[in-house]
Amino acid sequence: MPLRFINLNTGTFSSSAELLRAFKRSPEYQTLVSDKSLTPDDLAERADDVIRNYFAYVMLSHVWGEDEPLYGDVKSIPNILEMSPSSPGTLKLQKFCRIAKQRGFHWCWSDTCCIDKSSSAELQESINSMFKWYRNSALTIAFLLDVLQSTPDALKQSRWFTRGWTLQELLAPTAIEFYKGDWTPFLVPSAGDATLLNYKLVPEFVQSLQDILDIDKSYLVDFNPGLDGVREKLGWMATRRTTKVEDRAYCLLGILDLRLPVLYGEGERAFIRLQDEIMKNTDDTCIFDWVGEPSSLNSYLGRSPSCFHQAVWRPSSHQTTTDETVLETVSEYTHKLSAMLLRVAESLLNEPPLGHFIANGRMNLRTFVYQVESVQLTTSTEVRKKRVYTYHVKADALEPMTVVTTHKLPDTPSAARSLSIGRVWDNALRVIPTRSKIRKIPGVESDDPTSDDNPWSLKNDDYLTILAKRMREPFVAQLLVVHPDGQFRRVSTEERIVAQPRFADMVDLRTPRTLIVH
């Protein structure tokens, strides 16, 4: 529950503690406790309904304009609803309050005046709690100042869809309603149609939102915060803007269900801290799938959400090695692997995959490394006042690939040896099949296959086949340059690098290396 509300009965601010005192003075409370005809079970059920309805609150979602009324401006006003509308921001606040009151609510909240931004502690708590506040609201009203007609084209042009904070204000609420610039509903309900109190229940409107945002409607209707699909969620913020650069990271906290100290003034470092927090809480290596400028701290991290503007990469059907003949060939090969290679594979599978910072922006990262053999410049063009180079790159055990970058790469054979293609350890390689058809592989001594101490006890007879298949599928790669001290740096690119292992190399069980990257 927010720390502070506007009391729609008095037009003044009330803290969450004052809400309880107001409830005990309310007619609803007096009626509840004076009804002696209720059984204990009936009383408990009635109390739940009364409490839920009394404490229900409405949240405002909008684009900030000039002269918004801040907490310090209105905290001493006797009645916010009756004060003179001296600015468009004040008029907006009053319109919102009146609509909420007409709907029968007692409490409402606006980010303009319900947060005391002079208190760093309150601002910290508010930013880290904002998603939950919107999620727990009975209704969120989204005000689109620049929308004057109820048409899909007018809706699409609204600035509301381009701002950072409004993303979570759309995803978090269970019920939301949109108002146009004249404070009339975007959708006009038919007689007796209560569903328009929640636009998330209107399929045509949700489809319009999906078309505008390119976010699947399943997220728009019922969104669960967390790190599942983190790469896709970072991409949602790629083209959105915030007044303060730090907010491009902070407004993702609730969506990702993370917490961070709020440090205005740190600039782009806020997004670095967010990526670090993501790495601490998930092993999804898709966070390294970005293009554009790297962060100032580490070359493996993107500078801003804009680096994630490309859609999530998924191999096309013709890129995957699912052909039965191929699988049979790989299976036959893996069954003939020597005991030594099996133990290498076992060690590889049980290595912890997580990357982590060690000092001075350096990071340990488990990576498969493929040596670059040759680099050939194919084109050089001017793009948005930047020189962009396109290269044809060949690397050990990989098919030739295209690399597009603003960096001029060394193209002599000897200098090209300083370059490598990196494949960050992907935990999908560690997926262990369920117990079934456990088989002793010829030539390899092992303990009882059902023993909990046996690292192979959960692996079926096709596990190495599955591993080999996955190692041969295309993957998102990074171009690396090694420095004389043995540390690596990622070379930023303008387009995603997709590498394809060569079939001629059959099963490449190279062991991942722990690189120090900076």
Coordinates of C-alpha atoms in Angstrom, one line a residue:
M1 CA 0.0 0.0 0.0
P2 CA 1.4 3.5 -0.9
L3 CA 2.8 5.6 2.0
R4 CA 0.4 8.4 1.3
F5 CA -3.0 8.9 -0.3
I6 CA -5.4 11.8 -1.2
N7 CA -8.5 11.4 1.0
L8 CA -11.3 12.0 -1.5
N9 CA -13.7 12.8 1.3
T10 CA -11.6 15.7 2.8
G11 CA -9.3 16.6 -0.1
T12 CA -6.3 16.2 2.2
F13 CA -3.4 13.8 2.4
S14 CA -3.7 10.7 4.6
S15 CA -0.9 8.3 5.6
S16 CA -1.5 4.6 5.5
A17 CA -1.8 4.7 9.3
E18 CA -4.4 7.4 9.1
L19 CA -6.5 5.2 6.8
L20 CA -7.1 2.7 9.6
R21 CA -8.2 5.5 12.0
A22 CA -10.5 6.9 9.3
F23 CA -12.0 3.4 8.8
K24 CA -12.8 3.1 12.5
R25 CA -14.7 6.4 12.3
S26 CA -16.5 5.4 9.0
P27 CA -20.2 4.5 8.7
E28 CA -19.1 1.2 7.1
Y29 CA -17.2 0.2 10.2
Q30 CA -20.0 1.3 12.5
T31 CA -22.6 -0.7 10.5
L32 CA -20.4 -3.8 10.6
V33 CA -19.7 -3.9 14.3
S34 CA -23.3 -3.0 15.3
D35 CA -25.0 -5.8 13.3
K36 CA -25.5 -8.4 16.0
S37 CA -27.5 -10.7 13.7
L38 CA -24.3 -12.0 11.9
T39 CA -22.8 -15.3 12.8
P40 CA -19.0 -15.4 13.3
D41 CA -18.5 -16.8 9.8
D42 CA -20.9 -14.3 8.2
L43 CA -19.2 -11.5 10.1
A44 CA -15.8 -12.6 8.8
E45 CA -17.1 -12.7 5.2
R46 CA -18.8 -9.4 5.5
A47 CA -15.7 -7.8 7.1
D48 CA -13.6 -9.0 4.2
D49 CA -15.9 -7.3 1.7
V50 CA -16.2 -4.1 3.7
I51 CA -12.5 -3.8 4.3
R52 CA -11.6 -4.5 0.7
N53 CA -14.1 -1.9 -0.6
Y54 CA -13.2 0.7 1.9
F55 CA -9.4 0.6 1.4
A56 CA -9.7 0.2 -2.4
Y57 CA -7.7 2.9 -4.1
V58 CA -7.2 4.4 -7.6
M59 CA -3.8 5.1 -9.2
L60 CA -3.0 7.7 -11.9
S61 CA -0.8 6.9 -14.9
H62 CA 0.2 9.9 -17.1
V63 CA 3.0 11.7 -18.8
W64 CA 4.4 14.5 -16.7
G65 CA 4.0 18.0 -18.0
E66 CA 5.1 21.4 -16.8
D67 CA 4.0 22.8 -13.4
E68 CA 2.9 19.6 -11.9
P69 CA 1.8 20.0 -8.3
L70 CA 4.4 18.5 -6.0
Y71 CA 3.9 17.4 -2.4
G72 CA 5.5 20.5 -1.0
D73 CA 3.2 22.7 -3.1
V74 CA -0.1 21.2 -1.9
K75 CA 0.6 19.5 1.5
S76 CA -0.9 22.5 3.3
I77 CA -3.9 23.1 1.0
P78 CA -7.1 22.7 3.0
N79 CA -8.8 20.8 0.2
I80 CA -7.0 19.8 -3.0
L81 CA -10.3 19.2 -4.9
E82 CA -11.4 22.8 -4.3
M83 CA -8.2 24.7 -4.7
S84 CA -7.8 27.1 -7.7
P85 CA -6.6 25.2 -10.8
S86 CA -3.6 27.5 -11.3
S87 CA -1.8 25.1 -13.8
P88 CA -2.7 22.3 -16.2
G89 CA -1.1 19.9 -13.8
T90 CA -3.3 21.0 -11.0
L91 CA -6.4 20.7 -13.2
K92 CA -5.3 17.2 -14.2
L93 CA -5.0 16.2 -10.6
Q94 CA -8.4 17.5 -9.7
K95 CA -10.1 15.9 -12.7
F96 CA -8.5 12.5 -11.7
C97 CA -9.6 12.9 -8.1
R98 CA -13.2 13.8 -9.0
I99 CA -13.5 10.8 -11.4
A100 CA -12.2 8.5 -8.6
K101 CA -14.7 10.0 -6.2
Q102 CA -17.5 9.6 -8.6
R103 CA -16.6 5.9 -8.9
G104 CA -17.2 5.5 -5.2
F105 CA -13.6 5.3 -4.0
H106 CA -12.3 7.0 -0.9
W107 CA -8.6 7.1 -1.8
C108 CA -6.5 7.9 -4.8
W109 CA -2.8 8.3 -5.6
S110 CA -0.7 10.4 -8.0
D111 CA 3.1 10.2 -8.4
T112 CA 3.2 14.0 -8.7
C113 CA 2.1 14.9 -5.2
C114 CA 1.9 11.7 -3.1
I115 CA 5.6 11.1 -2.9
D116 CA 7.7 13.5 -0.8
K117 CA 10.7 13.6 -3.2
S118 CA 12.7 15.7 -0.7
S119 CA 13.0 12.6 1.4
S120 CA 15.5 10.2 0.0
A121 CA 14.2 7.3 2.2
E122 CA 10.7 7.8 0.9
L123 CA 11.8 8.1 -2.7
Q124 CA 13.8 4.9 -2.3
E125 CA 10.9 3.0 -0.9
S126 CA 8.5 4.4 -3.4
I127 CA 10.5 3.5 -6.5
N128 CA 11.2 -0.1 -5.2
S129 CA 7.5 -0.5 -4.3
M130 CA 5.8 1.2 -7.2
F131 CA 5.0 -2.0 -9.1
K132 CA 3.2 -3.5 -6.1
W133 CA 1.3 -0.4 -5.5
Y134 CA -0.1 -0.4 -9.0
R135 CA -0.7 -4.2 -8.9
N136 CA -2.7 -3.8 -5.6
S137 CA -4.8 -0.9 -6.9
A138 CA -8.5 -1.5 -7.5
L139 CA -8.2 0.6 -10.7
T140 CA -5.5 2.5 -12.6
I141 CA -6.6 5.5 -14.7
A142 CA -4.3 6.2 -17.7
F143 CA -4.7 9.8 -18.9
L144 CA -3.6 10.4 -22.5
L145 CA -3.4 14.2 -22.8
D146 CA -2.6 14.0 -26.6
V147 CA -5.4 11.7 -27.6
L148 CA -8.6 13.5 -28.6
Q149 CA -10.3 10.8 -30.7
S150 CA -11.2 7.2 -29.9
T151 CA -9.3 5.7 -32.9
P152 CA -6.4 3.2 -33.1
D153 CA -4.3 5.8 -35.0
A154 CA -4.8 8.5 -32.3
L155 CA -4.0 6.0 -29.6
K156 CA -0.8 4.9 -31.3
Q157 CA 0.5 8.4 -31.5
S158 CA 0.3 9.1 -27.8
R159 CA 3.5 9.9 -25.9
W160 CA 2.3 7.7 -23.1
F161 CA 3.5 4.7 -25.0
T162 CA 7.0 6.2 -25.3
R163 CA 7.8 6.9 -21.6
G164 CA 9.7 4.6 -19.3
W165 CA 7.6 4.6 -16.2
T166 CA 4.3 4.0 -18.0
L167 CA 5.3 0.5 -19.0
Q168 CA 5.0 -0.9 -15.5
E169 CA 1.9 1.3 -15.0
L170 CA 0.4 -0.7 -17.9
L171 CA 1.6 -4.1 -16.9
A172 CA 1.2 -4.0 -13.1
P173 CA -2.5 -3.2 -12.6
T174 CA -5.2 -5.9 -12.8
A175 CA -7.7 -3.2 -14.0
I176 CA -7.0 -0.2 -16.1
E177 CA -9.1 2.4 -17.9
F178 CA -7.9 5.0 -20.5
Y179 CA -9.1 8.6 -20.7
K180 CA -8.6 11.0 -23.5
G181 CA -7.3 14.6 -23.2
D182 CA -10.8 15.9 -22.5
W183 CA -11.2 13.4 -19.6
T184 CA -13.8 11.3 -21.4
P185 CA -13.3 7.5 -21.6
F186 CA -11.5 6.2 -24.7
L187 CA -14.1 3.5 -24.9
V188 CA -17.8 4.3 -24.3
P189 CA -19.5 1.4 -22.5
S190 CA -22.8 0.2 -23.7
A191 CA -25.8 0.2 -21.2
G192 CA -25.1 -2.3 -18.5
D193 CA -21.6 -3.2 -19.7
A194 CA -19.4 -3.1 -16.7
T195 CA -16.4 -4.7 -18.4
L196 CA -15.1 -1.4 -19.6
L197 CA -14.1 -0.6 -16.1
N198 CA -11.2 -2.8 -17.0
Y199 CA -9.9 -2.4 -20.5
K200 CA -7.8 -5.5 -20.1
L201 CA -11.0 -7.5 -20.5
V202 CA -11.7 -5.9 -23.9
P203 CA -10.0 -8.1 -26.6
E204 CA -10.1 -5.5 -29.3
F205 CA -8.4 -2.9 -27.1
V206 CA -5.8 -5.4 -25.9
Q207 CA -5.0 -6.2 -29.5
S208 CA -4.5 -2.5 -30.3
L209 CA -2.0 -2.4 -27.4
Q210 CA -0.2 -5.4 -28.7
D211 CA 0.0 -3.8 -32.2
I212 CA 1.4 -0.6 -30.7
L213 CA 3.9 -2.0 -28.3
D214 CA 4.8 -5.3 -29.9
I215 CA 4.3 -7.0 -26.5
D216 CA 2.3 -10.2 -26.5
K217 CA -1.2 -9.7 -25.3
S218 CA -0.7 -12.5 -22.7
Y219 CA 1.7 -10.1 -20.9
L220 CA -0.7 -7.2 -21.2
V221 CA -3.6 -9.1 -19.7
D222 CA -1.9 -11.0 -16.9
F223 CA 1.7 -10.0 -16.3
N224 CA 3.9 -11.7 -13.7
P225 CA 7.0 -9.9 -12.7
G226 CA 10.3 -11.7 -12.6
L227 CA 13.4 -12.7 -14.6
D228 CA 11.8 -15.2 -16.9
G229 CA 12.4 -13.9 -20.4
V230 CA 14.6 -11.2 -19.1
R231 CA 16.1 -10.4 -22.5
E232 CA 12.6 -9.8 -24.0
K233 CA 11.7 -7.5 -21.1
L234 CA 14.9 -5.4 -21.4
G235 CA 13.9 -5.0 -25.1
W236 CA 10.5 -3.5 -24.1
M237 CA 12.4 -0.5 -22.7
A238 CA 14.8 -0.1 -25.7
T239 CA 12.9 2.8 -27.3
R240 CA 11.3 4.4 -24.2
R241 CA 12.6 7.5 -22.7
T242 CA 12.8 9.0 -19.2
T243 CA 13.6 12.5 -17.9
K244 CA 16.4 11.2 -15.8
V245 CA 18.8 8.7 -17.3
E246 CA 18.9 6.6 -14.1
D247 CA 15.1 6.0 -14.4
R248 CA 15.7 3.8 -17.5
A249 CA 17.0 1.2 -15.1
Y250 CA 14.9 2.0 -12.1
C251 CA 11.6 1.7 -14.0
L252 CA 12.5 -1.9 -14.8
L253 CA 12.9 -3.0 -11.2
G254 CA 9.3 -3.9 -10.6
I255 CA 8.9 -5.6 -13.9
L256 CA 12.0 -7.8 -13.2
D257 CA 11.1 -8.1 -9.5
L258 CA 14.4 -6.7 -8.3
R259 CA 15.5 -4.2 -5.7
L260 CA 18.3 -1.6 -6.0
P261 CA 19.4 1.4 -4.0
V262 CA 18.2 4.5 -5.7
L263 CA 21.2 6.8 -6.4
Y264 CA 20.3 9.8 -8.6
G265 CA 23.4 11.3 -10.1
E266 CA 25.0 8.0 -11.0
G267 CA 23.9 8.3 -14.6
E268 CA 24.3 5.3 -16.8
R269 CA 25.9 3.3 -14.0
A270 CA 22.4 2.6 -12.8
F271 CA 21.8 0.3 -15.8
I272 CA 25.2 -1.4 -15.1
R273 CA 24.0 -2.1 -11.5
L274 CA 20.8 -3.5 -12.9
Q275 CA 22.6 -5.9 -15.2
D276 CA 24.8 -7.0 -12.3
E277 CA 21.8 -7.7 -10.2
I278 CA 20.2 -9.7 -13.0
M279 CA 23.4 -11.8 -13.3
K280 CA 23.3 -12.5 -9.5
N281 CA 19.7 -13.8 -9.8
T282 CA 19.6 -15.7 -13.1
D283 CA 21.9 -17.7 -15.3
D284 CA 20.2 -16.6 -18.5
T285 CA 23.0 -15.6 -20.8
C286 CA 20.6 -13.8 -23.1
I287 CA 21.6 -10.7 -21.2
F288 CA 24.8 -10.6 -23.3
D289 CA 22.7 -10.6 -26.5
W290 CA 22.9 -6.9 -27.3
V291 CA 24.3 -4.5 -29.9
G292 CA 25.6 -1.0 -29.9
E293 CA 27.7 0.8 -27.3
P294 CA 29.1 -1.1 -24.3
S295 CA 29.0 0.2 -20.7
S296 CA 31.8 2.2 -19.3
L297 CA 32.5 -0.5 -16.7
N298 CA 32.7 -3.7 -18.7
S299 CA 32.6 -4.4 -22.4
Y300 CA 30.2 -7.4 -21.9
L301 CA 27.4 -5.2 -20.6
G302 CA 25.2 -2.9 -22.7
R303 CA 25.4 0.8 -22.1
S304 CA 21.6 1.3 -21.9
P305 CA 18.3 -0.5 -22.7
S306 CA 18.6 0.8 -26.2
C307 CA 21.2 -1.9 -26.8
F308 CA 18.5 -4.5 -26.6
H309 CA 16.3 -3.1 -29.4
Q310 CA 16.6 -6.2 -31.6
A311 CA 14.0 -8.9 -31.1
V312 CA 14.9 -11.9 -29.0
W313 CA 17.0 -14.3 -31.2
R314 CA 15.6 -17.7 -31.9
P315 CA 17.0 -20.1 -34.5
S316 CA 14.9 -20.7 -37.5
S317 CA 13.7 -24.2 -38.3
H318 CA 16.3 -24.6 -41.1
Q319 CA 19.1 -23.6 -38.7
T320 CA 18.5 -26.3 -36.1
T321 CA 20.0 -29.8 -36.4
T322 CA 16.9 -31.8 -35.7
D323 CA 17.2 -34.0 -38.8
E324 CA 16.8 -37.6 -37.7
T325 CA 19.7 -38.8 -39.9
V326 CA 22.0 -36.2 -38.3
L327 CA 20.9 -37.2 -34.8
E328 CA 21.5 -40.9 -35.5
T329 CA 25.0 -40.1 -36.8
V330 CA 25.8 -37.9 -33.8
S331 CA 24.4 -40.6 -31.4
E332 CA 26.5 -43.3 -33.0
Y333 CA 29.6 -41.1 -32.6
T334 CA 28.9 -40.1 -29.0
H335 CA 28.4 -43.8 -28.0
K336 CA 32.0 -44.4 -29.2
L337 CA 33.5 -41.6 -27.2
S338 CA 36.5 -42.6 -25.1
A339 CA 36.3 -42.6 -21.3
M340 CA 38.5 -39.6 -21.3
L341 CA 36.1 -37.5 -23.4
L342 CA 33.2 -38.6 -21.3
R343 CA 34.9 -37.4 -18.2
V344 CA 35.7 -34.1 -19.9
A345 CA 32.0 -33.8 -20.8
E346 CA 31.0 -34.6 -17.3
S347 CA 33.4 -32.0 -15.9
L348 CA 32.1 -29.5 -18.4
L349 CA 28.5 -30.1 -17.5
N350 CA 29.0 -29.6 -13.8
E351 CA 31.0 -26.4 -14.0
P352 CA 29.2 -23.4 -12.4
P353 CA 28.2 -21.2 -15.3
L354 CA 27.6 -17.9 -13.6
G355 CA 29.7 -14.8 -14.5
H356 CA 30.5 -12.4 -11.7
F357 CA 32.5 -9.2 -11.0
I358 CA 35.8 -9.5 -9.3
A359 CA 37.4 -6.1 -9.2
N360 CA 37.7 -2.8 -11.1
G361 CA 35.0 -3.7 -13.5
R362 CA 36.6 -7.1 -14.5
M363 CA 34.4 -10.1 -14.7
N364 CA 34.9 -13.9 -14.7
L365 CA 32.9 -15.5 -17.5
R366 CA 32.7 -19.1 -18.6
T367 CA 33.1 -19.0 -22.3
F368 CA 33.8 -21.4 -25.2
V369 CA 36.5 -19.7 -27.3
Y370 CA 36.9 -20.2 -31.1
Q371 CA 40.1 -18.8 -32.6
V372 CA 39.7 -16.3 -35.5
E373 CA 41.6 -17.5 -38.5
S374 CA 41.0 -14.6 -41.0
V375 CA 39.3 -11.3 -41.3
Q376 CA 38.3 -9.7 -44.6
L377 CA 36.7 -6.2 -45.0
T378 CA 33.8 -6.3 -47.4
T379 CA 32.2 -2.8 -47.1
S380 CA 32.7 0.5 -45.3
T381 CA 29.8 2.9 -45.1
E382 CA 28.8 6.1 -43.3
V383 CA 25.7 5.5 -41.0
R384 CA 24.4 8.2 -38.7
K385 CA 27.7 10.1 -38.8
K386 CA 29.6 6.9 -37.9
R387 CA 31.9 4.8 -40.0
V388 CA 30.6 1.2 -40.1
Y389 CA 32.7 -1.7 -41.3
T390 CA 31.4 -5.1 -42.5
Y391 CA 33.7 -8.0 -42.3
H392 CA 33.7 -11.6 -43.4
V393 CA 35.2 -13.6 -40.5
K394 CA 36.4 -17.2 -40.4
A395 CA 37.1 -18.9 -37.1
D396 CA 38.1 -22.4 -36.0
A397 CA 35.3 -25.0 -36.1
L398 CA 32.7 -22.4 -37.2
E399 CA 31.1 -21.5 -40.5
P400 CA 32.1 -18.1 -42.0
M401 CA 30.2 -15.3 -40.4
T402 CA 29.4 -11.6 -40.9
V403 CA 30.5 -9.0 -38.4
V404 CA 29.3 -5.4 -38.5
T405 CA 31.1 -3.0 -36.2
T406 CA 32.3 0.6 -35.9
H407 CA 35.8 -0.7 -35.0
K408 CA 38.5 -1.3 -37.6
L409 CA 39.6 -4.9 -37.2
P410 CA 43.1 -6.2 -37.9
D411 CA 43.0 -8.0 -41.2
T412 CA 46.5 -9.5 -41.5
P413 CA 46.7 -13.2 -40.5
S414 CA 49.1 -12.6 -37.6
A415 CA 47.1 -9.7 -36.2
A416 CA 43.8 -11.5 -36.6
R417 CA 45.0 -14.1 -34.2
S418 CA 44.3 -11.6 -31.4
L419 CA 40.6 -12.0 -32.1
S420 CA 38.3 -14.8 -31.0
I421 CA 34.7 -15.7 -31.2
G422 CA 33.1 -16.3 -27.8
R423 CA 30.1 -18.4 -26.9
V424 CA 29.1 -17.6 -23.3
W425 CA 28.2 -20.8 -21.4
D426 CA 24.5 -21.4 -21.8
N427 CA 22.8 -23.3 -19.0
A428 CA 20.5 -25.0 -21.6
L429 CA 23.5 -27.3 -22.1
R430 CA 23.1 -28.4 -18.5
V431 CA 19.5 -29.5 -18.9
I432 CA 19.4 -33.1 -17.5
P433 CA 16.8 -35.5 -18.8
T434 CA 14.6 -37.5 -16.5
R435 CA 15.5 -40.9 -15.3
S436 CA 14.9 -43.4 -18.0
K437 CA 16.7 -46.0 -20.0
I438 CA 19.9 -45.6 -17.8
R439 CA 22.6 -47.5 -19.7
K440 CA 26.2 -48.3 -18.9
I441 CA 28.3 -46.9 -21.7
P442 CA 30.8 -49.5 -23.0
G443 CA 34.4 -48.9 -21.8
V444 CA 33.4 -46.5 -19.0
E445 CA 33.4 -47.6 -15.4
S446 CA 30.7 -46.1 -13.3
D447 CA 29.0 -46.6 -10.0
D448 CA 25.4 -47.8 -9.5
P449 CA 23.4 -45.7 -12.0
T450 CA 20.7 -45.2 -9.5
S451 CA 23.1 -43.9 -6.8
D452 CA 22.6 -40.3 -5.8
D453 CA 26.4 -39.9 -5.6
N454 CA 26.8 -40.8 -9.2
P455 CA 26.9 -37.6 -11.3
W456 CA 25.5 -39.5 -14.3
S457 CA 22.6 -41.0 -12.4
L458 CA 20.1 -38.6 -13.8
K459 CA 21.3 -38.8 -17.4
N460 CA 19.7 -41.2 -19.9
D461 CA 21.4 -43.0 -22.7
D462 CA 20.7 -40.1 -25.1
Y463 CA 22.2 -37.4 -23.0
L464 CA 25.5 -37.0 -24.8
T465 CA 23.5 -37.1 -28.1
I466 CA 21.4 -34.2 -26.8
L467 CA 24.5 -32.3 -25.7
A468 CA 26.2 -32.9 -29.0
K469 CA 23.2 -31.7 -30.9
R470 CA 23.0 -28.5 -28.8
M471 CA 26.7 -27.8 -29.2
R472 CA 26.1 -28.0 -33.0
E473 CA 23.2 -25.6 -33.1
P474 CA 23.7 -21.9 -34.1
F475 CA 24.3 -19.5 -31.2
V476 CA 24.6 -15.8 -30.5
A477 CA 28.3 -15.0 -30.4
Q478 CA 30.6 -12.2 -29.3
L479 CA 33.8 -11.0 -31.0
L480 CA 36.6 -10.8 -28.5
V481 CA 40.1 -9.3 -28.5
V482 CA 42.8 -10.5 -26.1
H483 CA 45.1 -8.1 -24.5
P484 CA 48.8 -8.7 -23.7
D485 CA 47.9 -9.3 -20.1
G486 CA 45.7 -12.2 -21.1
Q487 CA 42.4 -10.4 -20.4
F488 CA 39.7 -10.2 -22.9
R489 CA 37.5 -7.3 -24.1
R490 CA 34.3 -7.6 -26.2
V491 CA 34.3 -5.7 -29.5
S492 CA 31.0 -4.0 -29.8
T493 CA 29.0 -4.6 -33.0
E494 CA 26.1 -2.9 -34.7
E495 CA 24.4 -6.2 -35.6
R496 CA 24.0 -9.5 -33.7
I497 CA 26.6 -12.1 -34.6
V498 CA 25.2 -15.6 -35.2
A499 CA 27.7 -18.4 -35.4
Q500 CA 27.1 -21.9 -36.8
P501 CA 29.4 -24.8 -35.9
R502 CA 30.7 -26.7 -38.8
F503 CA 29.2 -30.1 -39.3
A504 CA 32.5 -31.5 -40.6
D505 CA 33.8 -31.1 -37.1
M506 CA 31.1 -33.4 -35.8
V507 CA 31.1 -33.1 -32.0
D508 CA 33.2 -30.3 -30.6
L509 CA 33.6 -31.0 -26.9
R510 CA 36.1 -28.1 -26.3
T511 CA 36.1 -27.2 -22.6
P512 CA 34.8 -23.7 -21.7
R513 CA 37.5 -21.4 -20.3
T514 CA 37.1 -19.0 -17.4
L515 CA 38.0 -15.7 -19.1
I516 CA 38.7 -12.4 -17.3
V517 CA 36.8 -9.8 -19.3
H518 CA 36.8 -6.1 -18.8

